Amino acid sequence: MTTPDLSLLVTLHNEAHLAGPALRSADLAIAAAEAAGFTVERLIGLDAATETTRRFCAQPVIADNWPRREYDFGDPFLLRNALARAATGRWVAWLDGDDLISENWLVTACEMLRDAPPGEIWVIHPELNWVFDGEENVFTLVDQADPLFSKAYLYFNNYWDMMSVYPRDLALAVPYAPRRPQQGYGYEDWHWNLETMAHGVLHRVAPGTIIAKRRRAESVSRANARMSAVCQPSETLRIDRFWGE
């Protein structure tokens, strides 16, 4: 069996009312990638999903094109680790079930990964995050090779979220940490970015690409802010390591 170039991994919990547009945007982006010669595996991961979300995924029009796996972690980061293990592609891409991706997102990210210099490991992020619903905003993401990038910023905030494309081997080598709100920790996507940088990974931006991200009234990021969570410790931000570079 030939290994796909890319596995597009969609995470769902209770997003049935928005999953249709999300998967439609995914199908359009997959079609563009396939037209450019890339092969793409589709896979949905359900985590403690509502019955409505399960019924949505069981519809033949969805089930015939999108294989799914069911879990009961109650943790979006453990779900991602499990899906990365289940995937078979050379690279993995993530999509939350209530977000939308631009048609050029997957093909541009795949082209960048294909053309990355030998020996370099890249994580590809979109150029823009367009936030809608509970908040309206547009964020420009910074490329690690951009002069505007400052490692010191990562002491205070996170440059990139989880909607990215990168080698599956990296996902297996550097899994997401589980949520630990009882210990006051949060922002596991921030922590993962730091951990990958500790492994020498470069975070790059795909020009002209957009992910429309739904900001829910109650989300993991807002729960982190409400409880004043802090990022888990990382070797990348050790003072002796930071100032020694």
Coordinates of N, CA and C in Angstrom, one line a residue:
M1 N 0.8 -1.2 0.0 CA 0.0 0.0 0.0 C 0.9 1.2 0.0
T2 N 0.6 2.2 -0.9 CA 1.4 3.4 -1.0 C 1.1 4.4 0.2
T3 N 2.1 4.9 0.7 CA 1.9 5.9 1.8 C 1.4 7.2 1.3
P4 N 0.3 7.7 1.8 CA -0.2 9.0 1.3 C 0.8 10.1 1.7
D5 N 0.8 11.2 0.9 CA 1.6 12.3 1.2 C 1.2 13.0 2.5
L6 N -0.2 13.1 2.7 CA -0.7 13.9 3.7 C -1.9 13.2 4.4
S7 N -2.0 13.3 5.7 CA -3.3 12.9 6.4 C -3.9 14.1 6.9
L8 N -5.2 14.4 6.5 CA -5.9 15.5 7.1 C -6.8 14.9 8.2
L9 N -6.5 15.4 9.4 CA -7.1 14.9 10.6 C -8.1 15.9 11.2
V10 N -9.3 15.5 11.2 CA -10.4 16.5 11.7 C -10.9 16.0 13.1
T11 N -10.9 16.9 14.0 CA -11.3 16.6 15.4 C -12.7 17.1 15.7
L12 N -13.5 16.3 16.3 CA -14.9 16.6 16.5 C -15.3 16.2 17.9
H13 N -16.2 17.0 18.5 CA -16.8 16.7 19.9 C -18.3 17.0 19.8
N14 N -18.6 18.3 19.7 CA -20.0 18.7 19.7 C -20.3 19.7 18.6
E15 N -19.6 19.6 17.4 CA -19.6 20.6 16.4 C -20.5 20.3 15.2
A16 N -21.5 19.4 15.4 CA -22.3 18.9 14.3 C -22.9 20.0 13.5
H17 N -23.3 21.1 14.1 CA -24.0 22.1 13.3 C -23.0 22.9 12.5
L18 N -21.7 22.8 12.7 CA -20.7 23.5 11.8 C -19.8 22.6 11.1
A19 N -19.9 21.3 11.4 CA -19.0 20.3 10.8 C -19.2 20.2 9.2
G20 N -20.4 20.4 8.8 CA -20.6 20.4 7.3 C -19.8 21.4 6.6
P21 N -19.9 22.7 6.9 CA -19.0 23.7 6.2 C -17.5 23.4 6.4
A22 N -17.1 22.9 7.6 CA -15.7 22.6 7.8 C -15.2 21.5 6.9
L23 N -16.0 20.4 6.7 CA -15.6 19.3 5.9 C -15.7 19.8 4.4
R24 N -16.6 20.6 4.0 CA -16.7 21.2 2.7 C -15.4 21.9 2.3
S25 N -15.0 22.8 3.3 CA -13.7 23.5 3.0 C -12.6 22.5 2.9
A26 N -12.6 21.5 3.7 CA -11.5 20.5 3.7 C -11.5 19.8 2.3
D27 N -12.7 19.4 1.8 CA -12.8 18.7 0.5 C -12.2 19.6 -0.6
L28 N -12.6 20.9 -0.6 CA -12.0 21.8 -1.6 C -10.5 21.9 -1.5
A29 N -10.0 22.0 -0.3 CA -8.5 22.1 -0.1 C -7.9 20.8 -0.6
I30 N -8.5 19.6 -0.2 CA -7.9 18.3 -0.7 C -7.9 18.2 -2.2
A31 N -9.0 18.7 -2.8 CA -9.1 18.6 -4.3 C -7.9 19.4 -4.9
A32 N -7.6 20.6 -4.4 CA -6.5 21.4 -4.9 C -5.2 20.7 -4.7
A33 N -5.0 20.1 -3.5 CA -3.8 19.4 -3.3 C -3.6 18.2 -4.2
E34 N -4.7 17.4 -4.4 CA -4.7 16.3 -5.3 C -4.4 16.7 -6.8
A35 N -5.0 17.9 -7.2 CA -4.7 18.4 -8.5 C -3.3 18.7 -8.8
A36 N -2.6 19.0 -7.7 CA -1.1 19.3 -7.8 C -0.3 18.1 -7.6
G37 N -0.9 16.9 -7.5 CA -0.2 15.6 -7.5 C 0.0 15.0 -6.1
F38 N -0.5 15.6 -5.1 CA -0.3 15.1 -3.7 C -1.5 14.1 -3.4
T39 N -1.2 13.0 -2.7 CA -2.2 12.1 -2.2 C -2.6 12.4 -0.8
V40 N -3.9 12.4 -0.5 CA -4.4 12.8 0.8 C -5.3 11.7 1.5
E41 N -5.0 11.4 2.7 CA -5.8 10.5 3.5 C -6.8 11.4 4.4
R42 N -8.0 11.0 4.4 CA -9.0 11.7 5.3 C -9.3 10.8 6.5
L43 N -9.4 11.5 7.7 CA -9.7 10.8 8.9 C -10.3 11.8 9.9
I44 N -11.4 11.3 10.5 CA -12.1 12.1 11.6 C -11.8 11.4 12.9
G45 N -11.6 12.2 13.9 CA -11.5 11.7 15.3 C -12.6 12.3 16.1
L46 N -13.4 11.4 16.7 CA -14.5 11.8 17.6 C -14.0 11.6 19.1
D47 N -14.1 12.6 19.9 CA -13.7 12.5 21.3 C -14.8 12.8 22.2
A48 N -15.3 11.8 22.9 CA -16.5 12.0 23.8 C -17.6 12.8 23.0
A49 N -17.8 12.4 21.8 CA -18.7 13.1 20.9 C -20.2 13.0 21.4
T50 N -20.9 14.1 21.1 CA -22.4 14.1 21.3 C -23.1 13.1 20.3
E51 N -24.2 12.7 20.7 CA -25.0 11.8 19.8 C -25.3 12.5 18.5
T52 N -25.6 13.8 18.5 CA -25.8 14.6 17.3 C -24.6 14.5 16.4
T53 N -23.4 14.7 16.9 CA -22.2 14.7 16.1 C -22.0 13.3 15.6
R54 N -22.2 12.3 16.3 CA -22.0 10.9 15.8 C -23.0 10.7 14.7
R55 N -24.2 11.1 14.8 CA -25.2 10.9 13.7 C -24.8 11.6 12.5
F56 N -24.2 12.8 12.6 CA -23.8 13.6 11.5 C -22.7 12.8 10.7
C57 N -21.7 12.3 11.5 CA -20.6 11.6 10.8 C -21.1 10.2 10.2
A58 N -22.2 9.7 10.7 CA -22.6 8.4 10.2 C -23.4 8.5 8.9
Q59 N -23.8 9.7 8.5 CA -24.5 9.9 7.2 C -23.6 9.4 6.1
P60 N -24.2 8.6 5.2 CA -23.4 8.1 4.1 C -22.6 9.1 3.3
V61 N -23.1 10.3 3.1 CA -22.4 11.3 2.3 C -21.1 11.7 3.1
I62 N -21.1 11.5 4.4 CA -19.9 11.8 5.2 C -19.1 10.5 5.4
A63 N -19.7 9.5 5.9 CA -19.1 8.2 6.2 C -18.4 7.6 5.0
D64 N -18.9 7.7 3.8 CA -18.3 7.1 2.7 C -17.0 7.7 2.3
N65 N -16.8 9.0 2.7 CA -15.6 9.7 2.3 C -14.6 10.0 3.5
W66 N -15.2 9.9 4.7 CA -14.4 10.3 5.8 C -14.4 9.2 6.9
P67 N -13.5 8.3 6.8 CA -13.4 7.3 7.9 C -13.2 8.0 9.3
R68 N -13.7 7.3 10.3 CA -13.6 7.9 11.6 C -13.2 6.9 12.7
R69 N -12.6 7.5 13.7 CA -12.3 6.7 14.9 C -12.9 7.4 16.1
E70 N -13.3 6.6 17.1 CA -14.0 7.2 18.3 C -13.1 7.0 19.5
Y71 N -13.0 8.0 20.3 CA -12.3 8.0 21.6 C -13.1 8.6 22.7
D72 N -12.6 8.5 23.9 CA -13.3 9.0 25.0 C -12.3 9.7 26.0
F73 N -11.3 10.5 25.4 CA -10.3 11.1 26.2 C -10.9 12.3 27.0
G74 N -11.8 13.1 26.4 CA -12.2 14.3 27.0 C -11.0 15.3 27.0
D75 N -10.1 15.2 26.1 CA -8.9 16.0 26.0 C -8.5 16.2 24.6
P76 N -8.5 17.4 24.0 CA -8.2 17.5 22.6 C -6.8 17.2 22.2
F77 N -5.9 17.3 23.2 CA -4.5 17.1 22.9 C -4.2 15.6 22.9
L78 N -4.8 14.8 23.8 CA -4.6 13.3 23.7 C -5.3 12.8 22.4
L79 N -6.4 13.4 22.0 CA -7.1 13.0 20.8 C -6.1 13.2 19.6
R80 N -5.4 14.3 19.5 CA -4.5 14.6 18.5 C -3.3 13.5 18.5
N81 N -2.8 13.2 19.6 CA -1.8 12.2 19.7 C -2.3 10.8 19.1
A82 N -3.5 10.5 19.5 CA -4.1 9.2 19.0 C -4.3 9.2 17.5
L83 N -4.8 10.3 17.0 CA -5.0 10.4 15.5 C -3.7 10.4 14.8
A84 N -2.7 11.0 15.3 CA -1.3 11.0 14.7 C -0.8 9.5 14.6
R85 N -1.1 8.8 15.6 CA -0.7 7.3 15.6 C -1.5 6.6 14.6
A86 N -2.8 6.9 14.4 CA -3.7 6.2 13.5 C -3.4 6.6 12.0
A87 N -2.9 7.8 11.8 CA -2.7 8.3 10.4 C -1.6 7.5 9.7
T88 N -1.6 7.5 8.4 CA -0.6 6.8 7.6 C 0.2 7.7 6.7
G89 N -0.1 9.0 6.7 CA 0.5 9.9 5.8 C 1.9 10.3 6.2
R90 N 2.7 10.8 5.2 CA 4.0 11.3 5.5 C 4.0 12.6 6.4
W91 N 2.9 13.4 6.1 CA 2.7 14.6 6.8 C 1.3 14.6 7.4
V92 N 1.1 15.4 8.5 CA -0.3 15.4 9.1 C -0.7 16.9 9.1
A93 N -2.0 17.1 8.9 CA -2.6 18.4 8.9 C -3.8 18.3 9.9
W94 N -4.1 19.4 10.6 CA -5.2 19.4 11.6 C -6.3 20.4 11.2
L95 N -7.5 20.0 11.5 CA -8.7 20.9 11.3 C -9.6 20.6 12.5
D96 N -10.0 21.6 13.2 CA -11.1 21.5 14.2 C -12.4 21.5 13.4
G97 N -13.4 20.8 13.9 CA -14.6 20.6 13.2 C -15.5 21.8 13.1
D98 N -15.1 22.9 13.7 CA -15.9 24.2 13.5 C -15.1 25.3 12.9
D99 N -13.9 24.9 12.2 CA -13.1 25.9 11.6 C -13.2 25.7 10.1
L100 N -12.6 26.6 9.3 CA -12.6 26.6 7.8 C -11.2 26.8 7.3
I101 N -10.8 26.2 6.2 CA -9.5 26.4 5.7 C -9.6 26.9 4.2
S102 N -8.7 27.7 3.9 CA -8.7 28.3 2.5 C -8.3 27.1 1.5
E103 N -8.8 27.3 0.3 CA -8.6 26.2 -0.7 C -7.1 26.0 -1.0
N104 N -6.3 27.0 -0.8 CA -4.9 26.8 -1.1 C -4.0 26.3 0.1
W105 N -4.6 26.2 1.2 CA -3.9 25.9 2.4 C -3.1 24.6 2.3
L106 N -3.7 23.5 2.0 CA -3.0 22.2 2.0 C -2.0 22.1 0.9
V107 N -2.3 22.5 -0.3 CA -1.3 22.4 -1.4 C -0.1 23.3 -1.1
T108 N -0.3 24.5 -0.6 CA 0.8 25.4 -0.3 C 1.7 24.8 0.8
A109 N 1.1 24.3 1.9 CA 1.8 23.7 3.0 C 2.6 22.5 2.5
C110 N 2.0 21.6 1.6 CA 2.6 20.4 1.1 C 3.8 20.8 0.2
E111 N 3.7 21.8 -0.6 CA 4.8 22.2 -1.4 C 5.9 22.7 -0.6
M112 N 5.6 23.5 0.5 CA 6.7 23.9 1.3 C 7.4 22.8 2.0
L113 N 6.7 21.8 2.5 CA 7.3 20.7 3.2 C 8.1 19.9 2.2
R114 N 7.6 19.7 1.0 CA 8.4 19.0 -0.1 C 9.7 19.6 -0.4
D115 N 9.7 21.0 -0.4 CA 10.8 21.7 -0.8 C 11.7 22.2 0.3
A116 N 11.4 21.7 1.5 CA 12.3 22.1 2.7 C 13.7 21.6 2.5
P117 N 14.7 22.4 2.9 CA 16.1 21.9 2.7 C 16.3 20.6 3.5
P118 N 17.2 19.8 2.9 CA 17.5 18.5 3.6 C 18.0 18.7 5.0
G119 N 17.5 18.0 5.9 CA 18.0 18.1 7.3 C 17.2 19.0 8.1
E120 N 16.4 19.9 7.5 CA 15.5 20.8 8.3 C 14.1 20.2 8.5
I121 N 13.5 20.4 9.6 CA 12.2 19.9 9.9 C 11.3 21.2 10.1
W122 N 10.3 21.3 9.3 CA 9.4 22.5 9.3 C 8.0 22.1 9.8
V123 N 7.4 23.1 10.5 CA 6.0 23.1 10.8 C 5.4 24.3 10.1
I124 N 4.4 24.0 9.3 CA 3.8 25.1 8.4 C 2.5 25.6 9.1
H125 N 2.5 26.9 9.2 CA 1.3 27.6 9.7 C 0.7 28.5 8.6
P126 N -0.6 28.8 8.7 CA -1.2 29.7 7.8 C -0.7 31.1 8.0
E127 N -0.9 32.0 7.0 CA -0.5 33.4 7.2 C -1.4 34.2 8.0
L128 N -2.7 33.8 7.9 CA -3.8 34.6 8.6 C -4.7 33.6 9.4
N129 N -5.0 34.0 10.6 CA -6.1 33.4 11.4 C -7.3 34.4 11.4
W130 N -8.4 34.0 10.8 CA -9.5 34.9 10.8 C -10.5 34.4 11.8
V131 N -10.7 35.1 12.9 CA -11.5 34.6 14.0 C -12.9 35.1 13.9
F132 N -13.9 34.2 14.1 CA -15.3 34.6 14.0 C -16.1 34.0 15.1
D133 N -17.4 34.4 15.1 CA -18.4 34.0 16.1 C -18.2 34.7 17.4
G134 N -17.7 34.1 18.4 CA -17.6 34.8 19.8 C -16.6 35.9 19.8
E135 N -15.8 36.1 18.8 CA -14.9 37.2 18.7 C -14.6 37.4 17.2
E136 N -14.4 38.7 16.8 CA -14.1 39.0 15.4 C -12.7 39.7 15.4
N137 N -11.8 39.0 14.7 CA -10.4 39.5 14.7 C -9.7 38.8 13.5
V138 N -8.6 39.4 13.1 CA -7.7 38.8 12.1 C -6.2 38.9 12.7
F139 N -5.6 37.8 12.7 CA -4.2 37.7 13.3 C -3.2 37.3 12.1
T140 N -2.1 38.0 12.0 CA -1.1 37.6 11.1 C -0.1 36.8 11.9
L141 N 0.2 35.6 11.4 CA 1.2 34.8 12.0 C 2.6 35.1 11.6
V142 N 3.6 34.9 12.4 CA 4.9 35.3 12.1 C 5.8 34.1 11.8
D143 N 6.5 34.2 10.7 CA 7.4 33.1 10.3 C 8.7 33.2 11.2
Q144 N 9.2 32.1 11.6 CA 10.4 32.1 12.5 C 11.6 32.6 11.8
A145 N 11.6 32.6 10.5 CA 12.7 33.2 9.7 C 12.5 34.7 9.5
D146 N 11.4 35.3 9.9 CA 11.1 36.7 9.6 C 11.9 37.5 10.6
P147 N 12.4 38.7 10.2 CA 13.1 39.6 11.1 C 12.2 40.0 12.3
L148 N 10.9 40.0 12.1 CA 10.0 40.4 13.2 C 9.9 39.3 14.3
F149 N 10.3 38.1 14.0 CA 10.2 37.0 15.0 C 11.2 37.3 16.2
S150 N 10.7 37.2 17.4 CA 11.6 37.3 18.6 C 11.3 36.1 19.5
K151 N 12.3 35.4 19.8 CA 12.2 34.3 20.7 C 11.7 34.8 22.1
A152 N 12.1 36.0 22.5 CA 11.7 36.5 23.8 C 10.2 36.6 23.9
Y153 N 9.5 36.8 22.8 CA 8.0 36.9 22.8 C 7.4 35.7 23.4
L154 N 8.0 34.5 23.2 CA 7.5 33.3 23.6 C 7.5 33.1 25.1
Y155 N 8.2 34.0 25.8 CA 8.1 34.0 27.3 C 6.7 34.5 27.7
F156 N 6.0 35.3 26.9 CA 4.8 36.0 27.3 C 3.6 35.5 26.5
N157 N 3.8 35.0 25.3 CA 2.6 34.6 24.5 C 3.0 33.6 23.5
N158 N 2.0 33.1 22.8 CA 2.2 32.0 21.8 C 2.0 32.6 20.4
Y159 N 3.0 32.3 19.5 CA 2.9 32.8 18.1 C 1.9 32.0 17.3
W160 N 1.8 30.7 17.5 CA 1.1 29.8 16.6 C 0.2 28.8 17.4
D161 N -1.0 28.5 16.8 CA -1.9 27.5 17.4 C -1.7 26.2 16.7
M162 N -2.6 25.3 16.9 CA -2.5 23.9 16.5 C -2.8 23.6 15.0
M163 N -3.4 24.6 14.3 CA -3.8 24.3 13.0 C -2.6 24.5 12.0
S164 N -1.9 23.4 11.8 CA -0.6 23.4 11.1 C -0.4 22.1 10.4
V165 N 0.6 22.0 9.6 CA 1.0 20.9 8.8 C 2.5 20.6 9.0
Y166 N 2.8 19.3 9.3 CA 4.2 18.9 9.6 C 4.3 17.4 9.4
P167 N 5.6 17.0 9.5 CA 5.8 15.5 9.4 C 5.1 14.7 10.5
R168 N 4.6 13.6 10.1 CA 4.0 12.7 11.1 C 5.0 12.2 12.1
D169 N 6.2 12.0 11.6 CA 7.3 11.5 12.5 C 7.5 12.5 13.6
L170 N 7.3 13.8 13.4 CA 7.5 14.8 14.4 C 6.3 14.7 15.4
A171 N 5.1 14.4 14.9 CA 4.0 14.3 15.8 C 4.2 13.1 16.8
L172 N 4.8 12.0 16.3 CA 5.1 10.9 17.1 C 6.3 11.1 18.1
A173 N 7.3 11.8 17.6 CA 8.4 12.1 18.5 C 8.2 13.1 19.5
V174 N 7.3 14.1 19.2 CA 7.0 15.2 20.2 C 5.4 15.2 20.3
P175 N 4.9 14.3 21.1 CA 3.4 14.4 21.3 C 3.0 15.5 22.2
Y176 N 1.7 15.9 22.1 CA 1.2 16.9 22.9 C 1.1 16.5 24.4
A177 N 1.4 17.4 25.3 CA 1.2 17.1 26.7 C -0.3 17.0 27.0
P178 N -0.8 16.2 27.9 CA -2.2 16.2 28.3 C -2.5 17.5 29.1
R179 N -3.8 17.8 29.1 CA -4.2 19.0 29.9 C -4.0 18.7 31.3
R180 N -3.6 19.8 32.1 CA -3.4 19.6 33.5 C -3.9 20.8 34.2
P181 N -5.2 21.1 34.1 CA -5.8 22.3 34.7 C -5.7 22.3 36.2
Q182 N -5.8 21.1 36.8 CA -5.8 21.0 38.3 C -4.5 21.5 38.8
Q183 N -3.4 21.4 38.0 CA -2.1 21.9 38.5 C -1.8 23.4 38.0
G184 N -2.8 24.0 37.4 CA -2.7 25.4 36.9 C -2.0 25.5 35.6
Y185 N -1.8 24.4 34.9 CA -1.2 24.5 33.6 C -2.2 24.5 32.4
G186 N -1.9 25.1 31.3 CA -2.7 25.2 30.2 C -1.9 25.5 28.9
Y187 N -2.5 25.9 27.9 CA -1.8 26.3 26.6 C -0.9 25.3 26.1
E188 N -1.5 24.1 25.9 CA -0.6 22.9 25.5 C -0.1 23.1 24.0
D189 N -0.8 23.9 23.2 CA -0.3 24.2 21.9 C 0.9 25.1 22.0
W190 N 0.9 26.1 22.9 CA 2.1 26.9 23.1 C 3.3 26.0 23.6
H191 N 3.0 25.1 24.5 CA 4.0 24.2 25.0 C 4.6 23.3 23.9
W192 N 3.7 22.8 23.1 CA 4.2 22.0 22.0 C 5.1 22.8 21.0
N193 N 4.8 24.0 20.7 CA 5.6 24.8 19.9 C 7.0 25.0 20.5
L194 N 7.0 25.2 21.8 CA 8.3 25.3 22.5 C 9.1 24.0 22.4
E195 N 8.4 22.9 22.7 CA 9.1 21.6 22.7 C 9.7 21.3 21.3
T196 N 8.9 21.6 20.2 CA 9.5 21.3 18.9 C 10.7 22.2 18.6
M197 N 10.6 23.5 19.1 CA 11.8 24.3 18.8 C 13.0 23.8 19.6
A198 N 12.8 23.2 20.7 CA 13.9 22.5 21.5 C 14.5 21.4 20.7
H199 N 13.7 20.8 19.7 CA 14.2 19.8 18.9 C 14.8 20.3 17.6
G200 N 14.9 21.6 17.5 CA 15.5 22.2 16.3 C 14.5 22.4 15.1
V201 N 13.2 22.3 15.4 CA 12.2 22.5 14.4 C 12.1 24.0 14.1
L202 N 11.8 24.3 12.8 CA 11.5 25.7 12.4 C 10.0 25.8 12.1
H203 N 9.4 26.9 12.6 CA 8.0 27.2 12.3 C 7.9 28.2 11.2
R204 N 7.3 27.8 10.1 CA 7.3 28.6 8.9 C 5.8 29.0 8.6
V205 N 5.6 30.0 7.8 CA 4.3 30.5 7.4 C 4.1 30.3 5.9
A206 N 2.9 29.8 5.5 CA 2.6 29.6 4.1 C 1.9 30.8 3.6
P207 N 2.5 31.6 2.7 CA 2.0 32.9 2.2 C 0.6 32.7 1.5
G208 N -0.3 33.6 1.8 CA -1.5 33.7 1.1 C -2.6 32.7 1.6
T209 N -2.3 32.0 2.8 CA -3.2 31.0 3.3 C -4.0 31.5 4.5
I210 N -5.2 31.0 4.7 CA -6.1 31.5 5.8 C -6.7 30.3 6.4
I211 N -6.8 30.4 7.8 CA -7.7 29.5 8.5 C -8.7 30.3 9.3
A212 N -10.0 30.1 9.0 CA -11.0 30.8 9.8 C -11.4 30.0 11.0
K213 N -11.1 30.6 12.2 CA -11.2 29.9 13.4 C -12.4 30.4 14.2
R214 N -13.2 29.5 14.6 CA -14.4 29.9 15.5 C -14.0 30.0 16.9
R215 N -14.3 31.2 17.5 CA -14.0 31.4 18.9 C -15.3 31.2 19.6
R216 N -15.4 30.1 20.4 CA -16.6 29.8 21.1 C -16.7 30.5 22.4
A217 N -17.9 30.6 22.9 CA -18.1 31.3 24.2 C -17.4 30.6 25.3
E218 N -17.3 29.2 25.2 CA -16.6 28.4 26.2 C -15.6 27.5 25.4
S219 N -14.3 27.8 25.6 CA -13.3 27.0 24.9 C -12.2 26.8 25.8
V220 N -11.2 25.9 25.3 CA -10.1 25.6 26.2 C -9.2 26.8 26.4
S221 N -9.1 27.7 25.4 CA -8.2 28.9 25.5 C -8.9 29.8 26.5
R222 N -10.2 30.0 26.5 CA -10.9 30.9 27.4 C -10.9 30.3 28.8
A223 N -10.9 29.0 28.9 CA -10.8 28.4 30.3 C -9.4 28.6 30.8
N224 N -8.4 28.5 30.0 CA -7.1 28.8 30.4 C -6.9 30.2 31.0
A225 N -7.5 31.2 30.2 CA -7.4 32.6 30.7 C -8.2 32.8 32.0
R226 N -9.3 32.2 32.1 CA -10.2 32.4 33.3 C -9.5 31.9 34.5
M227 N -8.7 30.8 34.4 CA -8.1 30.3 35.6 C -6.6 30.7 35.8
S228 N -6.2 31.7 34.9 CA -4.9 32.3 34.9 C -3.8 31.1 34.8
A229 N -4.1 30.2 33.9 CA -3.2 29.1 33.6 C -1.8 29.6 33.1
V230 N -0.8 28.8 33.3 CA 0.5 29.1 32.8 C 0.9 28.0 31.9
C231 N 1.8 28.2 30.9 CA 2.4 27.2 30.1 C 3.3 26.3 30.9
Q232 N 3.2 25.0 30.5 CA 4.1 24.0 31.2 C 5.5 24.4 30.9
P233 N 6.4 24.0 31.8 CA 7.9 24.3 31.6 C 8.4 23.7 30.3
S234 N 9.4 24.4 29.7 CA 10.0 23.9 28.5 C 11.5 24.2 28.5
E235 N 12.2 23.3 27.9 CA 13.7 23.5 27.8 C 14.0 24.7 27.0
T236 N 13.2 25.0 26.0 CA 13.4 26.1 25.1 C 13.6 27.4 25.9
L237 N 12.8 27.6 26.9 CA 12.8 28.9 27.6 C 13.7 28.9 28.9
R238 N 14.5 27.8 29.1 CA 15.4 27.9 30.2 C 16.3 29.1 30.1
I239 N 16.5 29.9 31.1 CA 17.2 31.1 31.0 C 18.6 30.9 30.6
D240 N 19.3 29.8 31.1 CA 20.7 29.6 30.7 C 20.8 29.2 29.2
R241 N 19.8 28.5 28.7 CA 19.8 28.1 27.3 C 19.4 29.2 26.4
F242 N 18.4 30.0 26.8 CA 18.0 31.1 26.0 C 19.1 32.1 25.8
W243 N 19.7 32.6 26.9 CA 20.7 33.6 26.8 C 22.1 33.1 26.3
G244 N 22.2 31.7 26.3 CA 23.4 31.1 25.8 C 23.5 31.0 24.3
E245 N 22.3 31.2 23.7 CA 22.3 31.0 22.2 C 22.6 32.4 21.5

